[in-house]
Amino acid sequence: MSPSLADVTRGRILFGGDYNPEQWPEETWHEDVRLMKEAGVNSVTLGVFSWSRLEPEPGAREFGWLDRLMDLLHEHGVGVVLATPTASPPPWMGRLHPDTLPRDADGRVEWWGGRQHFSHSSATYRRYAAAITEDLAARYAGHPALTMWHINNEYCTFDHGDEAAAAFRRWLREKYGTLDALNSAWGTDFWSQGYDTWDGILPPRRPHYMKNPGQVLDFRRFTSDMLLECCTAERDIVRRHTPHLPVTTNFMPLWTGQDGWRWAREEDVVSVDLYPDPRDPLGAQRGALVQDLTRSQARGPWMLMEQAAGPVNWRGVNHPKPRGLNRLWSFQAVARGADAVCYFQWRQSRQGAEKFHSGMVSHAGPEGRTFQEVKRLGADLARVADQVSGTRITADVAILHDWHSWWAGDHEGRLSTRVDYPEVLTAWHRALWEAHLTADFAHPEDDLSGYRLVVVPQLYLLTDSALANLLAYTREGGTLVCGFLTGVVDEDDRVRPGGMDARLRELFGIRTLHEWWPLDAGETVACEGFRGTLWSEEIEPAPGAAETVPYRGGELDGLPAVLRRDRAWYLSTLPEPDALRSLLAGIAAGAGVRPVLDGLPHGVEAVRRGDLLFLLNHGREPVTVPVPGTHRELLDGTDVTDTVTLGRYGVAVLRS
Ligand code: GAL
C-alpha cells in the first residue's frame, strides 16, 4: 500500500505552516521552536524557496543550515514536510542558462527576480531540479524529522518559447500520430490553417486575430502534462529514497492550469492553498467549494497546506481576519475533510514581496492577536483530533466538474464572455451549500452510482464516454440536473449537431435548440416564479415529452426555461440564487436527499464528518441551533441537550 496522510497524522490533525527560517538569524529559530510548542504546532514545511541557499552557485551544496534546523525541529517534536526548492531557481540559473526562462504568448521572457520563472520544457532546468532533489532526498531520507515530501510549489507556469514549442510538437505527434488527424481535430480548414509539417506548429503565440480553439485547448492539456512530468520526475526521485513517506504538491484553489483530477492520482496526499477574502460575503462558501473539491480529489482526508492567519497582500485591498474568523474557517476545513490545517507562513517576513502578508506570528509578535488566536486554535484542534482524524464524509450529491471542459469553454470566441465557468460552478455549489446539502465533486466519467443526485452546472465539453455515463446514471434511477451550455461540443471542441448532443436533447425532451440568448450585465429574464440571469435559450420542446417552466415576456415568452423529463432536468438559464437554491432543494428532496440538519438558523453551516456534527456560525451574532437529543460538545467537553448556542463565528463539534 502506498503511504498516505494517515501515516503522518497518526490520529492527530497536522497544525503548522510554511517555515522560512533562512530569512531570520539563528537566535530567532530558537524562539520559533519555543513558540511552535506553545501553539501546538506539530508540522512545518521547510525549503519551499530555499534553492539559492542550498545551491548558491551551480553544483555547490550548502546543507549545514538545514541540518541544524531539521535537528532543532526534531528535538522539539515538530515534523518536517520537506519541499524540493524547484519553484524558484536561483538567479544564476537564468543568467547562465537563459533557456530555463519561460516566455509568454507575446514572446516576452519571464525574468528572475520574482519566482516560478522556469520553463517546464527546459532540459537544463529539469537537470538541475533533478540533481538538487536527488541530493536533498539522499541527505534527509533517514532524518527522523522528515514526515512527507512537498514537490515544488503551486505549479502554474505556461511557456510559449522554442523549447516548449518543440515539446508541444512531440506531445501532439504522440496524441494524433498524423497531421491529418491533427488538422481534423483543430478544424484547420477554417481560416486556412492546415499544417503541412509538424515543424510549422507553434504554441498559441499572439496572432493577429483570434486563436484556433483546438490549438489553445491542446496547449492547455500539454501544459498540464508537462508540469506534471516535472512533478512526477521529482516525486520518483524522493520515492526512491523514502518509499515509506507520502508525497504531495500543493494546488491553488480551483486553478485553471492543471487537470486536477489527473494530478491528484499521482499524489499520495492531496493538498491545497486556500485564501478566501474575509470581506467577501461568499467567502465561506467559496472556501467550502474548494474544500469539497479537494476532498473529492483526495477521495478522503486532505491537507490544507496554506491559508492566511490574517491578511494576504495580493488583492487590491487586503483585509485582516476579524477576531474568530481564522478559527472558524480552519474548523470549516476540518469539517469538510481536512486532516491538516497549515498556513503560509509561520513568521511574517520583514523583507521581500510578501512582508505585508500575514504569518502565524505577525509583526505584532507573540503578544499580537494573531498569534494568540493561533495558539487557541492549536489547542482546540488537539481537543478534537483523535476523534476526527482519518474519518470520512458521505455525500448523496455529486457536482460534476472537468478541467478540459473549462478550458474549451473559455475560448475568446464564445457567445458571452460574461459566462465565467468558476462563477457558474460557484453559483450551483452555493445553492447546495445554502440548502445544507453536502456535495462531492466528481469527474463526468466517474462511477456515479453511489449518488442519489448528480448536478452538472456546466459541462460545455462532454466526451462520448461521459455522455454514456450520464445516460446510464439516469437509466439506473439517478436524478440528473444540468445547467445551460452542457454537452455542446465533443472532446475536440467540435460542436455536436443540434448545438447539444442528440442523446441529451432526447433525455431532457428538447426537440430543437434554436438559439442561445446570452444576457447582458444587469439584465435578467422573467421565468414563471423566478428570474433568470446570465443566459437564456430558445428551445422547442419535443411535444408532450417534458414538463416545463416557461419564460415570461420578451422574445422567449412561453418557451421553456426549465425542462424536466422523468428524473432529468435541464436549466437553460441561471436562476437567481434563492430560486436556484429552492429548485435544487426541491429536486434533492424528490431524490430522497436530506439536508444535514433541519431548522438551521441563517448563516449556520452544518457538516457531518464520521460520527461528528460540526456546526459553524458564519455570523457575528450568537445563534441557537436546534439539535434534538443529548450530545457531547468536544471543544468545551460539556453535554448539550436539544439546542446549542454558538457565539460570534462560533464552532461546535458534537458527538451523539
Ligand atoms: C501561495 C504561495 C505562497 C505565498 C502565498 C501568499 O500562493 O504558495 O508561497 O506566496 O500564496 O498568499
XYZ file of C-alpha atoms and ligand atoms in Angstrom:
668
model
C 0.000 0.000 0.000
C 1.298 3.435 -0.816
C 1.881 5.822 2.083
C -0.889 8.254 2.973
C -1.677 11.256 5.119
C -2.740 8.887 7.916
C 0.881 7.714 8.183
C 1.839 11.271 9.079
C -1.109 12.335 11.208
C -1.248 9.144 13.287
C -4.504 10.249 14.859
C -3.573 13.924 15.036
C -4.502 16.914 12.961
C -1.385 18.429 11.467
C -1.040 22.040 12.506
C 1.668 24.399 11.355
C 2.804 26.066 8.186
C 5.476 27.065 5.728
C 8.593 27.881 7.692
C 11.200 30.068 6.026
C 13.880 30.398 8.709
C 16.584 31.303 6.212
C 15.083 34.795 6.429
C 15.976 35.003 10.126
C 19.077 34.867 12.321
C 19.615 31.579 14.143
C 18.597 33.070 17.527
C 15.127 33.527 16.116
C 14.952 29.821 15.264
C 15.111 29.067 18.972
C 12.289 31.451 19.724
C 10.390 29.906 16.823
C 10.516 26.362 18.158
C 9.543 27.585 21.599
C 6.516 29.413 20.197
C 5.662 26.451 17.997
C 5.489 24.286 21.055
C 3.320 26.864 22.784
C 0.917 26.894 19.859
C 0.763 23.134 19.424
C 2.479 23.246 16.038
C 3.406 19.704 15.036
C 4.381 20.132 11.387
C 6.232 22.673 9.257
C 7.058 22.817 5.586
C 10.685 23.676 5.004
C 12.652 24.668 1.989
C 9.962 25.752 -0.458
C 12.021 28.721 -1.618
C 15.494 27.705 -0.494
C 17.209 26.882 -3.752
C 19.664 29.789 -3.797
C 20.637 28.944 -0.193
C 21.076 25.264 -0.920
C 22.879 25.765 -4.218
C 24.390 29.266 -4.107
C 26.364 28.581 -7.273
C 25.962 25.870 -9.891
C 26.633 22.467 -8.383
C 27.516 23.761 -4.881
C 25.687 22.330 -1.881
C 25.047 24.148 1.425
C 23.163 21.797 3.685
C 24.638 22.755 7.049
C 21.927 25.266 7.983
C 19.206 22.822 7.004
C 20.842 20.029 9.014
C 20.758 22.246 12.088
C 17.141 23.163 11.510
C 15.987 19.615 10.935
C 17.697 18.590 14.159
C 16.247 21.508 16.085
C 12.729 20.820 14.873
C 13.079 17.159 15.673
C 14.274 17.926 19.195
C 11.116 19.970 19.692
C 8.791 17.330 18.300
C 7.941 19.186 15.106
C 7.695 17.032 11.973
C 9.029 18.338 8.678
C 7.362 18.346 5.305
C 10.431 18.895 3.187
C 9.973 20.756 -0.069
C 12.004 20.424 -3.202
C 13.036 24.027 -3.840
C 12.393 23.922 -7.563
C 9.670 26.592 -7.784
C 12.195 29.395 -7.649
C 15.526 28.799 -9.389
C 18.449 30.937 -8.210
C 19.360 33.975 -10.339
C 22.498 32.239 -11.656
C 20.359 29.763 -13.494
C 18.592 32.309 -15.662
C 21.853 34.227 -16.171
C 23.899 31.212 -17.208
C 21.059 29.319 -18.869
C 18.534 31.646 -20.477
C 16.897 28.527 -21.925
C 15.432 27.853 -18.462
C 13.280 31.007 -18.606
C 9.710 30.794 -19.885
C 8.146 33.114 -22.430
C 4.619 34.427 -22.548
C 2.364 34.419 -25.620
C 3.934 37.694 -26.783
C 7.419 36.184 -26.666
C 8.415 38.177 -23.599
C 10.798 36.488 -21.209
C 9.736 35.970 -17.599
C 12.922 37.024 -15.846
C 14.314 36.047 -12.479
C 13.649 38.493 -9.649
C 10.246 37.055 -8.773
C 9.530 33.335 -8.612
C 8.280 30.460 -10.764
C 10.444 31.657 -13.646
C 11.187 28.221 -15.006
C 10.300 26.558 -18.260
C 8.691 23.169 -17.731
C 10.191 22.061 -21.033
C 13.741 23.149 -20.380
C 16.116 20.181 -20.259
C 18.583 22.344 -18.331
C 16.042 23.292 -15.680
C 14.933 19.701 -15.331
C 18.525 18.532 -14.957
C 19.269 21.000 -12.160
C 15.914 20.272 -10.498
C 16.586 16.541 -10.537
C 20.100 16.994 -9.154
C 19.106 19.129 -6.162
C 16.138 16.843 -5.471
C 18.398 13.801 -5.571
C 20.872 15.297 -3.120
C 18.192 16.594 -0.788
C 16.456 13.220 -0.735
C 19.716 11.339 -0.197
C 20.747 13.613 2.646
C 17.494 13.670 4.613
C 15.980 10.268 3.766
C 16.948 8.916 7.169
C 16.310 12.063 9.183
C 13.809 11.413 11.973
C 12.112 14.803 11.499
C 11.142 14.063 7.904
C 7.457 13.090 7.536
C 6.477 13.947 3.986
C 7.718 15.435 0.729
C 6.332 18.566 -0.865
C 7.217 18.893 -4.543
C 7.785 22.396 -5.931
C 5.024 24.908 -5.136
C 1.785 25.737 -6.925
C 2.806 24.615 -10.406
C 1.357 27.264 -12.669
C 3.669 28.368 -15.483
C 2.867 28.483 -19.174
C 5.655 28.627 -21.700
C 5.462 29.673 -25.357
C 9.226 29.583 -26.019
C 11.140 27.483 -28.547
C 11.927 24.521 -26.345
C 8.292 24.394 -25.260
C 7.276 24.588 -28.921
C 9.388 21.515 -29.707
C 7.908 19.676 -26.736
C 4.400 20.692 -27.815
C 5.058 19.182 -31.248
C 6.254 15.938 -29.670
C 3.189 15.842 -27.462
C 0.910 16.436 -30.435
C 2.621 13.743 -32.549
C 2.099 11.308 -29.750
C -1.536 12.267 -29.428
C -2.507 12.435 -33.097
C 0.025 10.309 -34.963
C -0.668 12.036 -38.258
C -1.014 15.629 -39.375
C -4.336 14.742 -40.965
C -5.683 13.758 -37.589
C -4.394 16.968 -36.035
C -5.768 19.131 -38.849
C -9.128 17.470 -38.447
C -9.198 17.826 -34.645
C -8.247 21.506 -34.827
C -10.585 22.274 -37.730
C -7.734 23.921 -39.585
C -9.770 24.282 -42.779
C -11.229 27.303 -41.048
C -9.066 30.356 -41.909
C -6.623 28.399 -43.999
C -4.686 26.958 -41.084
C -3.897 23.497 -42.470
C -0.435 22.272 -41.369
C 1.833 20.533 -43.885
C 4.633 19.802 -41.409
C 4.890 19.277 -37.654
C 7.612 21.910 -37.574
C 5.089 24.535 -38.568
C 3.117 24.112 -35.369
C 3.627 26.638 -32.576
C 2.282 27.156 -29.109
C -0.585 29.650 -29.344
C 1.612 32.740 -29.574
C -0.158 36.018 -30.161
C -1.675 36.058 -33.662
C -3.264 38.995 -35.468
C -6.767 37.859 -34.562
C -8.467 35.103 -32.587
C -6.574 31.906 -31.878
C -7.525 28.457 -33.069
C -9.571 26.968 -30.194
C -8.316 23.417 -30.783
C -4.725 24.604 -30.577
C -5.440 26.517 -27.370
C -7.221 23.547 -25.806
C -4.400 21.160 -26.638
C -1.847 23.674 -25.380
C -3.603 23.726 -22.017
C -3.630 19.946 -21.928
C 0.020 19.902 -22.910
C 0.951 22.460 -20.247
C -0.783 20.472 -17.530
C 1.004 17.321 -18.715
C 4.426 18.981 -18.874
C 4.135 20.430 -15.402
C 3.011 17.039 -14.192
C 6.073 15.466 -15.799
C 8.259 17.884 -13.825
C 6.395 16.991 -10.664
C 6.453 13.216 -11.103
C 10.139 13.286 -12.040
C 10.925 14.815 -8.638
C 8.379 12.601 -6.921
C 10.022 9.495 -8.318
C 13.413 10.607 -7.037
C 12.224 11.187 -3.481
C 10.177 7.979 -3.547
C 13.263 6.004 -4.461
C 14.931 7.239 -1.279
C 11.901 7.105 1.027
C 9.254 4.739 -0.343
C 7.531 4.814 3.044
C 6.866 8.584 3.020
C 3.967 10.274 1.238
C 4.454 12.906 -1.437
C 2.307 15.927 -2.180
C 2.325 19.074 -4.263
C 0.069 21.971 -3.329
C -2.751 23.048 -5.644
C -4.117 26.523 -5.938
C -7.840 26.737 -5.287
C -9.924 25.997 -8.376
C -6.940 26.808 -10.540
C -7.282 26.532 -14.287
C -3.732 25.438 -15.174
C -3.722 21.800 -14.095
C -6.047 18.899 -14.754
C -6.652 18.430 -11.055
C -8.246 15.000 -11.399
C -5.271 13.602 -13.239
C -2.747 15.257 -10.928
C -4.458 14.022 -7.783
C -3.986 10.430 -8.918
C -0.225 10.971 -8.916
C -0.050 12.158 -5.301
C -0.146 10.290 -2.014
C -1.602 13.315 -0.261
C -3.754 15.946 -1.945
C -3.142 19.421 -0.602
C -4.459 22.858 -1.428
C -3.829 26.517 -0.615
C -6.922 28.490 0.261
C -7.328 32.244 0.723
C -10.956 33.392 0.705
C -11.374 37.133 1.112
C -12.508 37.900 4.681
C -14.704 40.699 3.315
C -16.377 38.571 0.636
C -19.936 37.746 1.736
C -19.480 34.461 -0.131
C -16.009 33.818 1.322
C -17.121 30.897 3.478
C -18.952 29.253 0.608
C -16.048 29.732 -1.781
C -13.888 28.077 0.843
C -16.350 25.209 1.201
C -16.302 24.685 -2.564
C -12.538 24.296 -2.657
C -12.629 22.042 0.387
C -15.281 19.816 -1.208
C -13.321 19.660 -4.437
C -10.059 18.863 -2.674
C -11.700 16.139 -0.580
C -13.105 14.652 -3.765
C -9.728 14.754 -5.485
C -8.210 13.078 -2.439
C -11.076 10.596 -2.053
C -10.669 11.047 1.674
C -8.782 13.246 4.125
C -6.707 16.035 2.631
C -4.278 18.688 3.679
C -4.912 22.413 3.935
C -1.341 23.319 3.052
C -1.692 27.081 3.158
C -4.126 29.643 4.459
C -3.599 33.088 5.947
C -3.805 33.830 9.657
C -4.549 37.452 8.757
C -4.417 39.470 5.554
C -2.874 38.417 2.266
C -1.109 41.135 0.256
C -2.033 40.323 -3.315
C -5.558 41.707 -3.529
C -6.110 45.381 -4.333
C -7.162 45.978 -0.740
C -6.138 43.386 1.827
C -8.252 42.998 4.941
C -7.259 41.224 8.149
C -9.381 38.433 9.533
C -11.691 39.707 12.226
C -11.421 38.058 15.645
C -12.532 34.426 15.465
C -12.624 34.065 11.706
C -9.329 32.228 11.415
C -10.569 29.606 13.867
C -13.957 29.331 12.177
C -12.542 28.843 8.686
C -9.956 26.386 9.972
C -12.706 24.288 11.547
C -14.675 24.535 8.341
C -11.784 22.844 6.537
C -11.654 20.120 9.184
C -15.424 19.657 8.983
C -15.077 19.184 5.232
C -12.374 16.583 5.496
C -9.029 18.253 6.204
C -6.638 16.402 8.500
C -4.079 19.201 8.315
C -4.529 22.913 8.983
C -1.466 24.828 7.866
C -0.528 28.344 6.887
C 1.601 30.439 4.704
C 3.658 31.192 6.740
C 4.931 30.678 10.278
C 6.562 34.072 10.876
C 5.652 37.157 8.890
C 8.609 38.286 6.773
C 10.309 41.618 7.373
C 11.573 41.839 3.824
C 10.624 40.660 0.400
C 7.497 40.817 -1.696
C 5.257 39.340 0.963
C 6.257 41.328 4.030
C 2.703 42.604 4.400
C 1.255 39.114 4.065
C 0.308 37.764 7.472
C 2.070 34.959 9.294
C 1.076 32.864 12.305
C 3.440 35.126 14.224
C 2.664 38.566 12.854
C 4.738 41.759 13.029
C 2.966 42.331 16.355
C 4.865 39.304 17.712
C 3.722 36.626 20.146
C 1.600 39.118 22.100
C -0.329 40.079 18.984
C -3.902 38.925 18.483
C -2.970 36.778 15.501
C -0.588 34.529 17.424
C -2.896 34.422 20.430
C -5.687 33.149 18.187
C -3.334 30.675 16.518
C -2.480 29.313 19.959
C -6.106 28.884 20.855
C -6.771 27.137 17.570
C -3.873 24.750 18.122
C -5.359 23.774 21.478
C -8.860 23.396 20.029
C -7.676 21.210 17.184
C -5.809 18.998 19.619
C -9.044 18.576 21.598
C -10.919 17.005 18.682
C -8.049 15.457 16.735
C -8.273 11.837 17.823
C -11.992 11.723 17.084
C -11.736 13.440 13.717
C -8.506 12.398 12.086
C -8.977 9.862 9.314
C -12.777 9.982 9.362
C -14.799 10.470 6.217
C -17.722 12.403 4.837
C -20.516 10.812 2.863
C -22.439 12.832 0.320
C -25.554 11.913 -1.637
C -24.954 14.657 -4.169
C -22.190 14.947 -6.757
C -21.288 18.055 -8.715
C -19.586 17.187 -11.975
C -16.527 19.194 -12.888
C -13.879 18.798 -15.558
C -10.888 20.960 -16.339
C -10.907 20.101 -20.064
C -14.448 21.369 -20.375
C -13.485 24.551 -18.513
C -10.550 25.106 -20.895
C -12.614 24.501 -24.011
C -15.487 26.708 -22.861
C -13.144 29.564 -22.039
C -12.310 30.424 -25.648
C -12.274 34.079 -26.661
C -14.795 33.407 -29.455
C -17.599 32.274 -27.130
C -21.010 33.916 -27.202
C -20.698 35.655 -23.855
C -17.526 36.449 -22.005
C -19.807 37.071 -19.017
C -20.169 33.339 -18.686
C -17.309 32.556 -16.376
C -17.091 28.854 -15.581
C -15.812 29.150 -11.981
C -18.595 31.608 -11.205
C -21.244 29.273 -12.640
C -19.799 26.398 -10.630
C -19.795 28.632 -7.552
C -23.435 29.611 -8.069
C -24.523 25.963 -8.140
C -22.337 24.950 -5.230
C -23.682 27.915 -3.277
C -27.266 26.766 -3.863
C -26.443 23.342 -2.418
C -24.350 24.801 0.394
C -27.124 27.168 1.449
C -29.593 24.283 1.352
C -27.245 22.311 3.689
C -26.791 19.561 1.155
C -23.272 18.162 1.347
C -21.842 17.543 -2.103
C -18.797 15.829 -3.502
C -17.285 16.754 -6.813
C -16.798 14.071 -9.430
C -15.340 13.664 -12.880
C -18.003 13.149 -15.560
C -16.649 9.701 -16.337
C -16.552 8.545 -12.695
C -18.853 5.891 -11.314
C -21.839 7.929 -10.126
C -23.969 5.081 -8.848
C -23.339 5.995 -5.194
C -25.071 9.369 -5.591
C -28.818 9.981 -5.470
C -28.449 13.321 -7.207
C -25.916 14.478 -9.791
C -25.729 18.106 -10.811
C -23.884 19.469 -13.813
C -23.533 23.230 -13.518
C -21.916 23.420 -16.941
C -20.025 20.844 -18.936
C -19.667 22.511 -22.302
C -17.417 19.678 -23.429
C -18.620 16.144 -22.811
C -16.740 13.176 -24.166
C -18.668 10.253 -25.612
C -17.917 8.200 -22.530
C -19.065 10.980 -20.210
C -22.330 11.164 -22.147
C -22.771 7.409 -21.929
C -22.048 7.633 -18.208
C -24.721 10.286 -17.621
C -27.274 8.367 -19.646
C -26.534 5.146 -17.772
C -26.791 7.007 -14.480
C -30.308 8.260 -15.251
C -31.350 4.899 -16.736
C -30.417 3.260 -13.476
C -32.634 5.615 -11.491
C -30.341 8.559 -10.706
C -31.619 12.119 -10.734
C -29.672 14.465 -13.001
C -29.838 18.262 -13.206
C -27.880 20.023 -15.947
C -27.240 23.696 -16.481
C -27.012 25.513 -19.786
C -24.102 25.064 -22.178
C -23.788 21.392 -21.353
C -22.958 18.787 -23.978
C -22.299 21.412 -26.647
C -19.019 20.048 -28.033
C -17.099 16.779 -28.272
C -13.597 16.306 -26.934
C -12.059 18.112 -29.908
C -14.292 21.137 -29.233
C -16.361 20.300 -32.329
C -19.976 21.427 -31.943
C -22.306 18.479 -31.713
C -25.097 18.510 -34.307
C -28.046 20.483 -32.976
C -25.873 22.502 -30.547
C -26.372 19.884 -27.841
C -25.784 16.181 -28.117
C -28.880 14.467 -29.521
C -28.998 11.912 -26.698
C -29.036 14.686 -24.144
C -31.764 16.543 -26.004
C -33.775 13.340 -26.029
C -33.112 12.889 -22.311
C -34.480 16.335 -21.442
C -37.271 16.350 -24.025
C -35.759 19.046 -26.244
C -36.729 18.891 -29.891
C -34.757 21.852 -31.205
C -32.359 24.278 -29.612
C -32.935 27.191 -31.972
C -30.683 29.897 -30.496
C -28.658 30.803 -27.433
C -29.655 34.140 -25.926
C -26.954 35.404 -23.576
C -27.920 38.205 -21.204
C -26.088 41.457 -20.635
C -24.652 42.618 -17.335
C -27.538 43.524 -15.035
C -30.098 42.001 -17.410
C -32.423 39.316 -16.117
C -35.133 37.332 -17.788
C -38.523 36.629 -16.246
C -39.428 32.994 -15.827
C -42.529 31.678 -14.118
C -41.800 32.057 -10.417
C -38.239 33.406 -10.634
C -35.792 35.458 -12.660
C -33.006 34.030 -14.749
C -29.568 35.586 -15.145
C -26.576 35.347 -17.473
C -28.136 33.209 -20.210
C -31.358 32.029 -21.834
C -32.230 29.752 -24.704
C -34.781 29.445 -27.444
C -35.842 25.857 -27.044
C -38.641 23.969 -28.718
C -39.631 21.056 -26.521
C -40.460 17.692 -28.002
C -44.265 17.534 -27.927
C -45.541 16.024 -24.713
C -42.097 14.871 -23.637
C -41.270 17.201 -20.812
C -42.801 19.237 -18.034
C -41.619 22.796 -18.364
C -41.321 26.095 -16.503
C -41.691 28.827 -19.120
C -40.048 32.159 -19.777
C -42.496 35.009 -19.306
C -42.470 38.048 -21.571
C -39.810 39.093 -24.052
C -38.690 37.150 -27.109
C -38.792 33.792 -25.372
C -42.274 34.191 -23.872
C -43.825 30.801 -23.294
C -40.757 28.790 -24.260
C -39.271 26.506 -21.609
C -36.709 27.938 -19.188
C -36.603 24.651 -17.284
C -37.428 21.225 -18.698
C -37.909 18.004 -16.847
C -38.367 14.586 -18.266
C -38.615 11.848 -15.648
C -35.555 12.295 -13.458
C -33.611 14.506 -15.867
C -33.750 18.288 -15.530
C -32.358 20.992 -17.770
C -31.979 24.651 -16.799
C -31.500 26.910 -19.803
C -30.802 29.931 -17.600
C -29.062 30.540 -14.278
C -31.857 31.199 -11.765
C -31.153 33.892 -9.198
C -29.553 32.465 -6.043
C -32.722 31.963 -3.972
C -34.513 30.364 -6.889
C -31.662 28.014 -7.731
C -31.430 27.027 -4.085
C -35.118 26.184 -3.751
C -35.181 24.419 -7.110
C -32.224 22.199 -6.206
C -33.504 21.647 -2.664
C -36.843 20.501 -4.091
C -35.223 18.188 -6.620
C -32.943 16.787 -3.919
C -35.908 16.119 -1.634
C -37.613 14.311 -4.509
C -34.488 12.188 -4.915
C -34.518 11.323 -1.219
C -31.613 13.564 -0.241
C -31.980 15.184 3.186
C -30.213 18.328 4.404
C -27.606 17.786 7.102
C -29.941 19.229 9.724
C -33.387 20.837 9.697
C -34.185 24.213 11.162
C -30.694 25.684 10.931
C -30.642 29.433 11.582
C -29.426 31.694 8.794
C -25.649 31.750 8.450
C -25.037 28.443 10.219
C -23.251 25.713 8.292
C -23.610 22.071 9.322
C -21.430 19.193 8.165
C -21.269 15.595 9.289
C -17.864 14.029 9.329
C -17.707 10.450 10.603
C -19.905 10.386 13.731
C -19.444 14.061 14.423
C -21.655 17.000 13.619
C -19.822 20.263 13.011
C -21.804 23.481 13.429
C -20.257 26.722 12.213
C -21.734 30.154 12.787
C -20.669 32.450 9.965
C -22.348 35.432 11.599
C -21.257 37.894 14.274
C -24.420 37.453 16.334
C -24.883 34.475 18.646
C -27.365 31.887 17.392
C -29.162 28.954 18.935
C -29.238 25.806 16.855
C -31.798 23.045 17.410
C -30.024 19.704 17.848
C -32.594 17.198 19.110
C -31.217 14.806 21.744
C -28.216 14.936 24.040
C -24.716 15.334 22.658
C -21.205 15.798 23.915
C -19.647 19.053 22.688
C -15.998 18.202 22.176
C -14.464 21.677 22.330
C -15.985 22.553 25.716
C -16.294 19.000 26.943
C -19.878 19.640 28.086
C -23.165 17.934 27.291
C -25.817 19.815 25.347
C -29.469 18.834 25.077
C -31.791 19.837 22.230
C -30.089 23.156 21.479
C -26.596 24.527 21.289
C -25.657 28.193 21.263
C -22.867 29.411 19.024
C -21.238 32.768 19.679
C -19.811 35.137 17.085
C -18.030 32.969 14.489
C -18.630 30.113 16.897
C -17.947 26.434 16.347
C -19.422 23.347 17.991
C -18.339 19.774 17.386
C -20.999 17.378 18.613
C -20.915 13.671 19.195
C -24.256 11.977 19.757
C 0.738 30.991 -2.215
C 2.185 30.573 -2.236
C 2.938 31.064 -1.022
C 2.602 32.502 -0.754
C 1.122 32.643 -0.586
C 0.681 34.036 -0.287
O 0.260 31.117 -3.488
O 2.297 29.186 -2.351
O 4.298 30.910 -1.260
O 3.050 33.279 -1.815
O 0.494 32.253 -1.760
O -0.725 34.112 -0.169
